[in-house]
Tab-separated table of C-alpha atoms in Angstrom:
chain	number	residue	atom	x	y	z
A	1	UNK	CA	0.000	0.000	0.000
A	2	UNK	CA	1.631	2.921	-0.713
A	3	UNK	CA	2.137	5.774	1.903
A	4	UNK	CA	-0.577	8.775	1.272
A	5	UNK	CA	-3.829	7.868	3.734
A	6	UNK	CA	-7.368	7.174	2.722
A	7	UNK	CA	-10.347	9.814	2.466
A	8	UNK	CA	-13.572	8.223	3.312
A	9	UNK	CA	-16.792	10.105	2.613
A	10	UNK	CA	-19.235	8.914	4.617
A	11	UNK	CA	-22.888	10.081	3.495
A	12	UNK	CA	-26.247	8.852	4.301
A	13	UNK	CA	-30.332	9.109	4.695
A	14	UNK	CA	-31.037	10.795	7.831
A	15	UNK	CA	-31.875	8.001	10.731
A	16	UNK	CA	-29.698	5.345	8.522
A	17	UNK	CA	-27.115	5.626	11.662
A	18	UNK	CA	-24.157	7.125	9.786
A	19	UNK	CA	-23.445	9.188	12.534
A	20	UNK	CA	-23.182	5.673	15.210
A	21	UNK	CA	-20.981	3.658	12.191
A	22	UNK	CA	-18.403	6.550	11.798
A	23	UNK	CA	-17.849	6.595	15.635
A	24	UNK	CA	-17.496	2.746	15.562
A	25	UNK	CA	-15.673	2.729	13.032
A	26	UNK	CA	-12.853	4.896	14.188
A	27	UNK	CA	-13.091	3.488	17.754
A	28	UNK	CA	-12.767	-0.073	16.290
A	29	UNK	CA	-9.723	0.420	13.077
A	30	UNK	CA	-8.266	3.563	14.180
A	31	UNK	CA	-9.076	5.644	11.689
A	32	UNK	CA	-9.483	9.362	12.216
A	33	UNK	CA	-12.684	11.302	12.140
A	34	UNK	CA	-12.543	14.498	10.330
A	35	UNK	CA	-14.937	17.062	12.765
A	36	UNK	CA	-16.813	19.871	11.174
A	37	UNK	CA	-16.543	23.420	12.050
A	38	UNK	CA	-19.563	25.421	12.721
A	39	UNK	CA	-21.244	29.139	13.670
A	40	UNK	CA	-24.164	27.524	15.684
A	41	UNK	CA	-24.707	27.917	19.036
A	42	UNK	CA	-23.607	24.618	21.442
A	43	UNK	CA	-26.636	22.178	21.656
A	44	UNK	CA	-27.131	20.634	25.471
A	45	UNK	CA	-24.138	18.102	25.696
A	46	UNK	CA	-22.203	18.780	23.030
A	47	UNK	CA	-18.547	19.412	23.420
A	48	UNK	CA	-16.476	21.632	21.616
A	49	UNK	CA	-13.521	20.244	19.733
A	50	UNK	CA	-15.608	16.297	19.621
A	51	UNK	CA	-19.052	17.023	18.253
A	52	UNK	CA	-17.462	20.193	16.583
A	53	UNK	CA	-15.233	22.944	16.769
A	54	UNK	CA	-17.927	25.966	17.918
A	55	UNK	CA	-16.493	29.394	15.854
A	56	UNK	CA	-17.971	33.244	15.885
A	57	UNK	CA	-18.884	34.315	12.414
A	58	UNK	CA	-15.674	36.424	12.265
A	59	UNK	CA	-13.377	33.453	13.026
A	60	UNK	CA	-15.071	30.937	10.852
A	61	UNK	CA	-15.022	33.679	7.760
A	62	UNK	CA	-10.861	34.318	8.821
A	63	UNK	CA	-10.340	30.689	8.242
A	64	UNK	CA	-12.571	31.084	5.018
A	65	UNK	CA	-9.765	34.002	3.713
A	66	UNK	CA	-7.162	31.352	4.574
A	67	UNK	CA	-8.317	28.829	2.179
A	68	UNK	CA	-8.842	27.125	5.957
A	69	UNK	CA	-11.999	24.455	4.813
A	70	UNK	CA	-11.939	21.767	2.469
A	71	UNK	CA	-15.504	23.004	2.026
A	72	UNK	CA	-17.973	24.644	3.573
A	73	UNK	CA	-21.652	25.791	3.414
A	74	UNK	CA	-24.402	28.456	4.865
A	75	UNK	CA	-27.243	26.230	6.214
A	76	UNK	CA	-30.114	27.814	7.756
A	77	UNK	CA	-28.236	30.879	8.585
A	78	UNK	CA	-24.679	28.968	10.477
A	79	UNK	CA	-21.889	27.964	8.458
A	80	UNK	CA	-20.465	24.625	8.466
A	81	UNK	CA	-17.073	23.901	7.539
A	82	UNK	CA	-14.398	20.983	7.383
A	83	UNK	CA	-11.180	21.907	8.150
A	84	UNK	CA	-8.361	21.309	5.702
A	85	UNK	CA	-5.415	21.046	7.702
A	86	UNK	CA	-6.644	18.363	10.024
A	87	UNK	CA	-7.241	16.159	7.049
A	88	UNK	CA	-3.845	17.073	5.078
A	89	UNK	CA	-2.521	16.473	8.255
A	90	UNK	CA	-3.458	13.105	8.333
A	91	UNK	CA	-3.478	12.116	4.758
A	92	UNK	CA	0.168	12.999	5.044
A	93	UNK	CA	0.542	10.743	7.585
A	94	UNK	CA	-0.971	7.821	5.923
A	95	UNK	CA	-3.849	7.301	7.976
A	96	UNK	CA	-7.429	6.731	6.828
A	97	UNK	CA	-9.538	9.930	7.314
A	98	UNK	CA	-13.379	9.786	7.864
A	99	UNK	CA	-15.551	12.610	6.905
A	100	UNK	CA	-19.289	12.301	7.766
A	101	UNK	CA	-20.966	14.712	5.289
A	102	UNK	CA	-24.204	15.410	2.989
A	103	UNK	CA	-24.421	15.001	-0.524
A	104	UNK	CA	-23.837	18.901	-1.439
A	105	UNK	CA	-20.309	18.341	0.932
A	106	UNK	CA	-19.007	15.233	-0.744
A	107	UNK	CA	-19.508	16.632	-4.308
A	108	UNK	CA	-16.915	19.283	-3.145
A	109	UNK	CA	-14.611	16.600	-1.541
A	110	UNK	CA	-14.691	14.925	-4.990
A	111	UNK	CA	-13.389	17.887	-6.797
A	112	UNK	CA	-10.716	18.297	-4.706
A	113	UNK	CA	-9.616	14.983	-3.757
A	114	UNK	CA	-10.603	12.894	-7.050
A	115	UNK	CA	-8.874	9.774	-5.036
A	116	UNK	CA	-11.597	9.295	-2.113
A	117	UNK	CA	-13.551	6.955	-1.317
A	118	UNK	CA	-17.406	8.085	-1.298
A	119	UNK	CA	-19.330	5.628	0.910
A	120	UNK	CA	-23.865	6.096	0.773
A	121	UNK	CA	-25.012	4.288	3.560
A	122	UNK	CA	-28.474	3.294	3.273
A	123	UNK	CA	-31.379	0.825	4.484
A	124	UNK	CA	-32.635	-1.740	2.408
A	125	UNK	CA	-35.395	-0.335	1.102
A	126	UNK	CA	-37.707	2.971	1.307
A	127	UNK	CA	-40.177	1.402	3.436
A	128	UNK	CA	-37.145	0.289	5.878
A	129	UNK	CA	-36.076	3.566	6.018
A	130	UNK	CA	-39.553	5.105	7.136
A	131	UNK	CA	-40.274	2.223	9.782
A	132	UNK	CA	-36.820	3.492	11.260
A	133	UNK	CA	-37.402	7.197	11.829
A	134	UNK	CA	-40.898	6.398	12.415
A	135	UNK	CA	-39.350	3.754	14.852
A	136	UNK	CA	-37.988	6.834	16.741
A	137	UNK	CA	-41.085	7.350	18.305
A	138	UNK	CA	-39.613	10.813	18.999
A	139	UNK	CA	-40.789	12.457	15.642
A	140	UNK	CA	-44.124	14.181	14.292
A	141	UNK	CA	-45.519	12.141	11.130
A	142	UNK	CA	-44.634	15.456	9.262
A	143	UNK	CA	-41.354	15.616	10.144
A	144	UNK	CA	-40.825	11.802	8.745
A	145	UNK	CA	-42.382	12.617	5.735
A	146	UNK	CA	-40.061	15.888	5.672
A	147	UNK	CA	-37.496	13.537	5.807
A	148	UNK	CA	-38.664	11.125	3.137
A	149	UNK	CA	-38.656	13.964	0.900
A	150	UNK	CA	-35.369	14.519	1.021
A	151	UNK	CA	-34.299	10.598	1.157
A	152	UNK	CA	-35.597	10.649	-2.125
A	153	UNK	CA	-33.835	14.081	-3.449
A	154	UNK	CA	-30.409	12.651	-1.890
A	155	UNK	CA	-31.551	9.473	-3.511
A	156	UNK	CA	-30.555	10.752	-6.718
A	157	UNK	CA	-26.961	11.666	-5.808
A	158	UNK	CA	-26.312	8.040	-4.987
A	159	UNK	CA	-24.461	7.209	-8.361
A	160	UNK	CA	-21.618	9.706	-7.986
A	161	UNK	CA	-20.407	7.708	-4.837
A	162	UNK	CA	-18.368	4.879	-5.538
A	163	UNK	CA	-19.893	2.410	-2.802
A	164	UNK	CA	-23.486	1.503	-1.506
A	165	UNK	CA	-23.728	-0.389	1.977
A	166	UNK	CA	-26.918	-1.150	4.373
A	167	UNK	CA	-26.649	-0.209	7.654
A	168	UNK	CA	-29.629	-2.629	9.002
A	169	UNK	CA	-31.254	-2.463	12.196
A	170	UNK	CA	-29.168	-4.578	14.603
A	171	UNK	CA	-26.543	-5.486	12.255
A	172	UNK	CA	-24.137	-2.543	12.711
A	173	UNK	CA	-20.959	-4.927	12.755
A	174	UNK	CA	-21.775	-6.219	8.994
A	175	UNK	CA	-21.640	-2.876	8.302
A	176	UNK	CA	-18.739	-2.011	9.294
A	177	UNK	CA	-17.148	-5.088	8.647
A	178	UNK	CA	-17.785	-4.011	5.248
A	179	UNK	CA	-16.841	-0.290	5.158
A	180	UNK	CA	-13.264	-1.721	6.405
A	181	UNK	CA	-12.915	-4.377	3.407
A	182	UNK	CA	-13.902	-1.313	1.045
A	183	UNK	CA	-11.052	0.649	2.727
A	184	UNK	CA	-8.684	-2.443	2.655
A	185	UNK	CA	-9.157	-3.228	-0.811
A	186	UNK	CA	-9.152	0.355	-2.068
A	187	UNK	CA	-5.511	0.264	-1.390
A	188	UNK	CA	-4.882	-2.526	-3.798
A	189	UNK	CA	-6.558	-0.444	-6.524
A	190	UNK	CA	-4.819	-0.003	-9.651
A	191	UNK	CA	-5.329	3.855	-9.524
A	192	UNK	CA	-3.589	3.936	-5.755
A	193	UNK	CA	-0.883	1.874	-7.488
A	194	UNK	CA	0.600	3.601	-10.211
A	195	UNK	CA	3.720	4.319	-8.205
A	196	UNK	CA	4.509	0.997	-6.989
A	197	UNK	CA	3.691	-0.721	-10.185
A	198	UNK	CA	6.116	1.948	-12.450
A	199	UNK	CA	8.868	0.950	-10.060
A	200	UNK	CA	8.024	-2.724	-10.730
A	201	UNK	CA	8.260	-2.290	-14.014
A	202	UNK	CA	11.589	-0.368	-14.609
A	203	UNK	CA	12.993	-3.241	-11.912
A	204	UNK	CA	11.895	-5.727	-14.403
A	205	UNK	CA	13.452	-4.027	-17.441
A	206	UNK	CA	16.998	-5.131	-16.882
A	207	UNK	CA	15.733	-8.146	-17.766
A	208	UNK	CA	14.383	-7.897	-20.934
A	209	UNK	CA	17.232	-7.486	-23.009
B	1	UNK	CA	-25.691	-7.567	-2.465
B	2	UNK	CA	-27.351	-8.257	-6.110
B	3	UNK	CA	-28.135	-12.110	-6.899
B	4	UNK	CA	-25.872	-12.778	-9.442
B	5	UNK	CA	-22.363	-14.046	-8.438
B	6	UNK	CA	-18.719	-12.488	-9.378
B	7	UNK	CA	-16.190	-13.492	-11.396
B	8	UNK	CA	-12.997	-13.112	-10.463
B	9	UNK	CA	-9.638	-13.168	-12.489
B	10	UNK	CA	-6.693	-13.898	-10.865
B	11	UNK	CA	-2.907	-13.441	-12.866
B	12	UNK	CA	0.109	-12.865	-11.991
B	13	UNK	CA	4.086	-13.453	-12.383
B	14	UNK	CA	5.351	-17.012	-12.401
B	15	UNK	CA	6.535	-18.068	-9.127
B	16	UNK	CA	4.524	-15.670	-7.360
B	17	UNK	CA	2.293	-18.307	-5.578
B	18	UNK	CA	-0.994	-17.469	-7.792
B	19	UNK	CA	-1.986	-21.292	-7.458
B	20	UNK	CA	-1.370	-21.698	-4.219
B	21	UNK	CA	-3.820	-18.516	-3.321
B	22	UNK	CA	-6.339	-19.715	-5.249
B	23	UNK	CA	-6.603	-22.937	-3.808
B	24	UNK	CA	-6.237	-21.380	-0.882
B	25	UNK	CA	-9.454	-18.657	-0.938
B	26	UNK	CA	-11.401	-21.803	-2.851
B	27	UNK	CA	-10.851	-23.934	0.471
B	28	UNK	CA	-11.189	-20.526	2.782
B	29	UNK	CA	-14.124	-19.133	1.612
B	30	UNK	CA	-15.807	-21.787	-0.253
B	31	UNK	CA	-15.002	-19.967	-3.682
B	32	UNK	CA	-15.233	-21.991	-6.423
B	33	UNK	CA	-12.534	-22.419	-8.757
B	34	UNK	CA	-12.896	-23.006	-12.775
B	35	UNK	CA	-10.743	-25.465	-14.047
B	36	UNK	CA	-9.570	-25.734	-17.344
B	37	UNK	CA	-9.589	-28.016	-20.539
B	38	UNK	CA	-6.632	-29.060	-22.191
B	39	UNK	CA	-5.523	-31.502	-24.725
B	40	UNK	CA	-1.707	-31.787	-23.562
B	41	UNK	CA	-0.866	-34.755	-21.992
B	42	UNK	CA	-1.553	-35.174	-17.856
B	43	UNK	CA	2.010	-34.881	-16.122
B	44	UNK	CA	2.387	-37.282	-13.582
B	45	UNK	CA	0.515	-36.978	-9.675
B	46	UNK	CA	-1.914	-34.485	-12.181
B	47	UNK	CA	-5.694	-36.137	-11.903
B	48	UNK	CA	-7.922	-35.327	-14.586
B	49	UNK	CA	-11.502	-32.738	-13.354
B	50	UNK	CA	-9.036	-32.273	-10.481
B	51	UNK	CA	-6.144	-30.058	-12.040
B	52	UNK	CA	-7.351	-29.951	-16.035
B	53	UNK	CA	-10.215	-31.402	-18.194
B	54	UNK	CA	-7.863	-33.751	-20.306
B	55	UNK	CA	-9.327	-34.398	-23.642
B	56	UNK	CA	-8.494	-35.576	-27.103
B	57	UNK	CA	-7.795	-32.667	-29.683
B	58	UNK	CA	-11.208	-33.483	-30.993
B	59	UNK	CA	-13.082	-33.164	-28.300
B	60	UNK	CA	-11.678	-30.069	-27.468
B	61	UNK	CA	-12.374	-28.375	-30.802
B	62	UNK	CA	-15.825	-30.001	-31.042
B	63	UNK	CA	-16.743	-27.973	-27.402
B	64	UNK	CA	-15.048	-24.824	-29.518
B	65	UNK	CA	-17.882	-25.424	-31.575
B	66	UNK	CA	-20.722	-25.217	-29.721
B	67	UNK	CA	-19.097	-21.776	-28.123
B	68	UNK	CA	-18.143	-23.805	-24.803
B	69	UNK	CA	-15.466	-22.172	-23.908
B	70	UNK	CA	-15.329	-18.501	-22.410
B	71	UNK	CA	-11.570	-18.636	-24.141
B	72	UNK	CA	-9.144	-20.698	-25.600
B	73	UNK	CA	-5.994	-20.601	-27.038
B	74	UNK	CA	-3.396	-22.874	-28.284
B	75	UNK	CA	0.259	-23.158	-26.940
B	76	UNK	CA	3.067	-25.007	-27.685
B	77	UNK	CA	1.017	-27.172	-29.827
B	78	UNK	CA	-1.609	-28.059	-26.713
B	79	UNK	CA	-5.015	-26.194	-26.504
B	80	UNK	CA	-6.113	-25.000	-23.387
B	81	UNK	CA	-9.225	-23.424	-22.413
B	82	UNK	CA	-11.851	-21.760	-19.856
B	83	UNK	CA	-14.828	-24.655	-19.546
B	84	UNK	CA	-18.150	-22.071	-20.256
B	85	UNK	CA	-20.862	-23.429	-18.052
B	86	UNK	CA	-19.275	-24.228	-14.940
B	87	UNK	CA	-18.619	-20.365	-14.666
B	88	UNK	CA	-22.085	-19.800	-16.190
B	89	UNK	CA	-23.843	-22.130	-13.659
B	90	UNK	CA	-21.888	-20.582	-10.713
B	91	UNK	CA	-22.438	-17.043	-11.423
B	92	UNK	CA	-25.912	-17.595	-11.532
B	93	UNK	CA	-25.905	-19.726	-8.528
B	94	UNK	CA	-24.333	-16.497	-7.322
B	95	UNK	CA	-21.282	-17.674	-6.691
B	96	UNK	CA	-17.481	-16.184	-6.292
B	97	UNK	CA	-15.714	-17.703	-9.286
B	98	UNK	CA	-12.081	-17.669	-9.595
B	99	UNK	CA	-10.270	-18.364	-13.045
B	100	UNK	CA	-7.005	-18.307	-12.743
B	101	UNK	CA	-5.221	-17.535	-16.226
B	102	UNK	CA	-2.742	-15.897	-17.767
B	103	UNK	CA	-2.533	-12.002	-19.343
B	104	UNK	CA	-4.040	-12.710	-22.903
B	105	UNK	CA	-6.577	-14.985	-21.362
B	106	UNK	CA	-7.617	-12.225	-18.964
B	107	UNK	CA	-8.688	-9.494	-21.455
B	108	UNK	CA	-10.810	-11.881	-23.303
B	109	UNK	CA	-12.819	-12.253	-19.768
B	110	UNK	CA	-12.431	-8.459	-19.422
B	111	UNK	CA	-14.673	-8.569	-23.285
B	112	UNK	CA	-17.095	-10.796	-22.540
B	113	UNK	CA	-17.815	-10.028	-18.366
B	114	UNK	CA	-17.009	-6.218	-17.971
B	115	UNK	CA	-18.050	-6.679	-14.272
B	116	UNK	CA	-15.449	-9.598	-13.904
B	117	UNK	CA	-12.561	-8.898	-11.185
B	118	UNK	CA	-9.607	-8.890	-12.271
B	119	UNK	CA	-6.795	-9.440	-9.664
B	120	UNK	CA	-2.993	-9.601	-10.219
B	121	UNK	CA	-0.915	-10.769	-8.146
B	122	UNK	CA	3.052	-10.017	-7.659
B	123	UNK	CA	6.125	-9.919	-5.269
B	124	UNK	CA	7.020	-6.488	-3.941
B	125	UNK	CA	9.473	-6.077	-6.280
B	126	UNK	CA	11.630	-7.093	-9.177
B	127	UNK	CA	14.823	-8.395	-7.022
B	128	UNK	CA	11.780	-10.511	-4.792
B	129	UNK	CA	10.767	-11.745	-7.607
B	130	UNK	CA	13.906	-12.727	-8.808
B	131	UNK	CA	15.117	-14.269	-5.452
B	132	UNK	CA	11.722	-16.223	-5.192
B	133	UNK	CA	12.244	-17.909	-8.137
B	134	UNK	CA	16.128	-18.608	-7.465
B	135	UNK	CA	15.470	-19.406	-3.985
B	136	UNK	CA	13.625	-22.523	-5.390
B	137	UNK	CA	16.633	-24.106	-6.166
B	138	UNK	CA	15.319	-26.210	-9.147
B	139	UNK	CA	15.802	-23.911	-11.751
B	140	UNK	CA	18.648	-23.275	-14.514
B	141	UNK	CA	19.506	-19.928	-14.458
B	142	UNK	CA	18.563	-19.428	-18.448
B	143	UNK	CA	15.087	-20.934	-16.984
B	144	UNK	CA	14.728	-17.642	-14.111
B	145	UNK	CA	16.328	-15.730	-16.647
B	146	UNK	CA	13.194	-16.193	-19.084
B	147	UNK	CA	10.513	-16.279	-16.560
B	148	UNK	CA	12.042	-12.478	-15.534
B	149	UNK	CA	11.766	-11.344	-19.181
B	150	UNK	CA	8.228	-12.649	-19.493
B	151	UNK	CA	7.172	-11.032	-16.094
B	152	UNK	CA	8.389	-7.523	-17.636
B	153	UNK	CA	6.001	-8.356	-20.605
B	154	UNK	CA	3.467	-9.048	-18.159
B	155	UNK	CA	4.450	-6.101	-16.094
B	156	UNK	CA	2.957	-3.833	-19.187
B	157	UNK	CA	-0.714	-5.449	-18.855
B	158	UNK	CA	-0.847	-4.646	-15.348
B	159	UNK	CA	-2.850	-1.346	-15.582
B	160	UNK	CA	-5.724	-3.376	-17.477
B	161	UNK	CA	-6.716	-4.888	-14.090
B	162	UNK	CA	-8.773	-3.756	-11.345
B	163	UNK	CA	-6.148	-4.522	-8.218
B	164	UNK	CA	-2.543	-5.394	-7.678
B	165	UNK	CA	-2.198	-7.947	-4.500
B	166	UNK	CA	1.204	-8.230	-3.039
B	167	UNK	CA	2.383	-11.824	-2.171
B	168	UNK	CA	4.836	-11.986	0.193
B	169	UNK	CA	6.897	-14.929	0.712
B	170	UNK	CA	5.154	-16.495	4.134
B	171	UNK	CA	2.711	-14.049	4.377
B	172	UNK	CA	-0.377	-16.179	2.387
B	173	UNK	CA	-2.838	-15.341	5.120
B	174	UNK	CA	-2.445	-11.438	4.355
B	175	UNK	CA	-2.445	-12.050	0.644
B	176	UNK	CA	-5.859	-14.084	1.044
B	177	UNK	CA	-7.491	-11.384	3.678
B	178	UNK	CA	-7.109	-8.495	1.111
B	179	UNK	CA	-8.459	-10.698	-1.713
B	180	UNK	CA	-11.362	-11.473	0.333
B	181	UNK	CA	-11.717	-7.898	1.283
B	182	UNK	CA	-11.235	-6.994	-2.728
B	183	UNK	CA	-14.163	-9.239	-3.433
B	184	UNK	CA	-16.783	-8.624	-0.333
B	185	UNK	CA	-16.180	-4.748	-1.719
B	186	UNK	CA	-16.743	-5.262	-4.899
B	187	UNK	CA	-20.210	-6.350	-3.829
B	188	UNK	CA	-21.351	-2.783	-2.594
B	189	UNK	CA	-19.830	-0.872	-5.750
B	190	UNK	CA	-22.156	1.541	-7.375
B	191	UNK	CA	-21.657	-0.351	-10.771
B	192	UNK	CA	-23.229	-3.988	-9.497
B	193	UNK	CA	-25.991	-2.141	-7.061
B	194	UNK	CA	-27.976	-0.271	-10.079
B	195	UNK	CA	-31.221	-2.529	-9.583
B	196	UNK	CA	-30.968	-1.554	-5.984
B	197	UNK	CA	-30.743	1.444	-6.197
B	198	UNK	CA	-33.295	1.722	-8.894
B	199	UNK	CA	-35.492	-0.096	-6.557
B	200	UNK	CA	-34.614	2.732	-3.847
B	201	UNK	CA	-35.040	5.611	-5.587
B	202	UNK	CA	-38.728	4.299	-6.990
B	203	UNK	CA	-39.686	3.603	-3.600
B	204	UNK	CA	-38.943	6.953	-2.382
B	205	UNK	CA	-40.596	8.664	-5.235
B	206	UNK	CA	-43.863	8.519	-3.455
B	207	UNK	CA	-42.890	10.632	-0.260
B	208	UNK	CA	-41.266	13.426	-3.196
B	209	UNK	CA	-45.351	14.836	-4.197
């Protein structure tokens, strides 16, 4: 494998439990998890610098001038950024490098990084989906269907990304199971290879005359 | 993961262990492996539906016939060739089938099976190479010399595959893992989860009004 790290994108329906695989994920292999800046205000329990590095308008904007996010976005009035040099960072030290991000986000990510790895995690089916977040118990029917709606506008992103896995109920360990052979193999790719396989092939040349 | 099975094509430079590894994942992972016809002559210890389909010259060409072979080709005066319906049959028994054959054989699979994996398999390095196939000791040094001239042929199909594996000398178990993880990916590529996500995307379509 050769030495750069891995970019994982990591998208997903909302209630398809991207959000619980990413943290196993990096608890279980190692792997880094890229967190998001953002202008909004704290929510109850959330701690700055894990769930996301909080930021006043002016210094999220300074970081803006400095080229400082891979990408970033206005939602809803805060901006949301990922930082670049926490990535770099880790690319350059060869370790994988999860970011957990919506469609609009990844898009970006593959502009800029043409060599990640865009992962749409999913339930089986549309009627899967809507048995989970109804499963919730915690949401209004309109809210679900709000929800829906945009399932099936994100739905239509899903061919850019390079891999589709389930996430079903109670079966989080095949999941991730399977996000870690994607990142495996991905290193054995012909495209991550070009490197090792020109140096295998002027090593061979002395031996062809 | 879709119904139908996955072919998988696995090359690679003599005395790089390429047998051995498939035998290997077939016993593993309960892959199945093709095995070929040929109308040379069995060598000794070599059992016939075991390690080749012996047959007379014309049965072999009367299969050719009636299109029963994926690929053929003649060398050194002996046909050889890919049996059709065993790797039919399996696929559609959705099975992991692994051919193991040689560069030219490859990109006729690559033709007819554009979703076929194709998997080739080397030593770390020209000088590995080299000392794996000295280091049997049964070899004439014109006979290493030759294999090391065809590898660098070899070497310049490389980028038609899909993954390079290293195969380290004692190291089989590591080899087989990241085959394994090449082909459990595979499964969740965008490319062989269209129905699905057809499927998907027309069940969400009735939340989108």
């Amino acid at each position: 494998m050769d030495k750069r790290g891995t970019l994982v994108v990591i998208s997903g329906f909302s209630g398809v439990g991207k959000g619980t695989v990413s943290k196993a994920l990096v608890e279980k292999y190692g792997y880094r998890l890229s967190i998001s800046a953002t202008t909004r205000k704290p929510r109850e329990g959330e701690v700055d610098g894990k769930d996301y590095f909080f930021k006043t308008e002016n210094e999220f904007l300074s970081l803006v001038d400095y080229n400082g996010y891979i990408e970033y976005a206005q939602y809803v009035g805060n901006y949301y950024g990922t930082p670049r040099k926490f990535v770099e960072d880790s690319l350059a030290e060869g370790q994988v490098v999860i970011l957990e991000i919506e469609v609009q986000g990844a898009m970006k990510i593959r502009e800029q990084y043409p060599d990640a790895v865009l992962l749409f995690i999913t339930a089986s089916s549309a009627e899967v989906l809507k048995n989970r977040l109804a499963g919730r118990g915690t949401e209004e029917p309109e809210v679900i269907e709000k929800r829906m709606k945009r399932a099936a506008q994100e739905a239509e992103s899903i061919p850019v990304y390079d891999y589709v896995v389930n996430n079903e109920e109670g079966r989080l360990e095949e999941c991730m199971a399977q996000i870690h052979s994607i990142i495996e193999s991905e290193g054995c790719r012909i495209a991550r290879r070009k490197e090792f396989i020109e140096n295998l092939k002027n090593g061979l040349k002395e031996f062809e005359n």
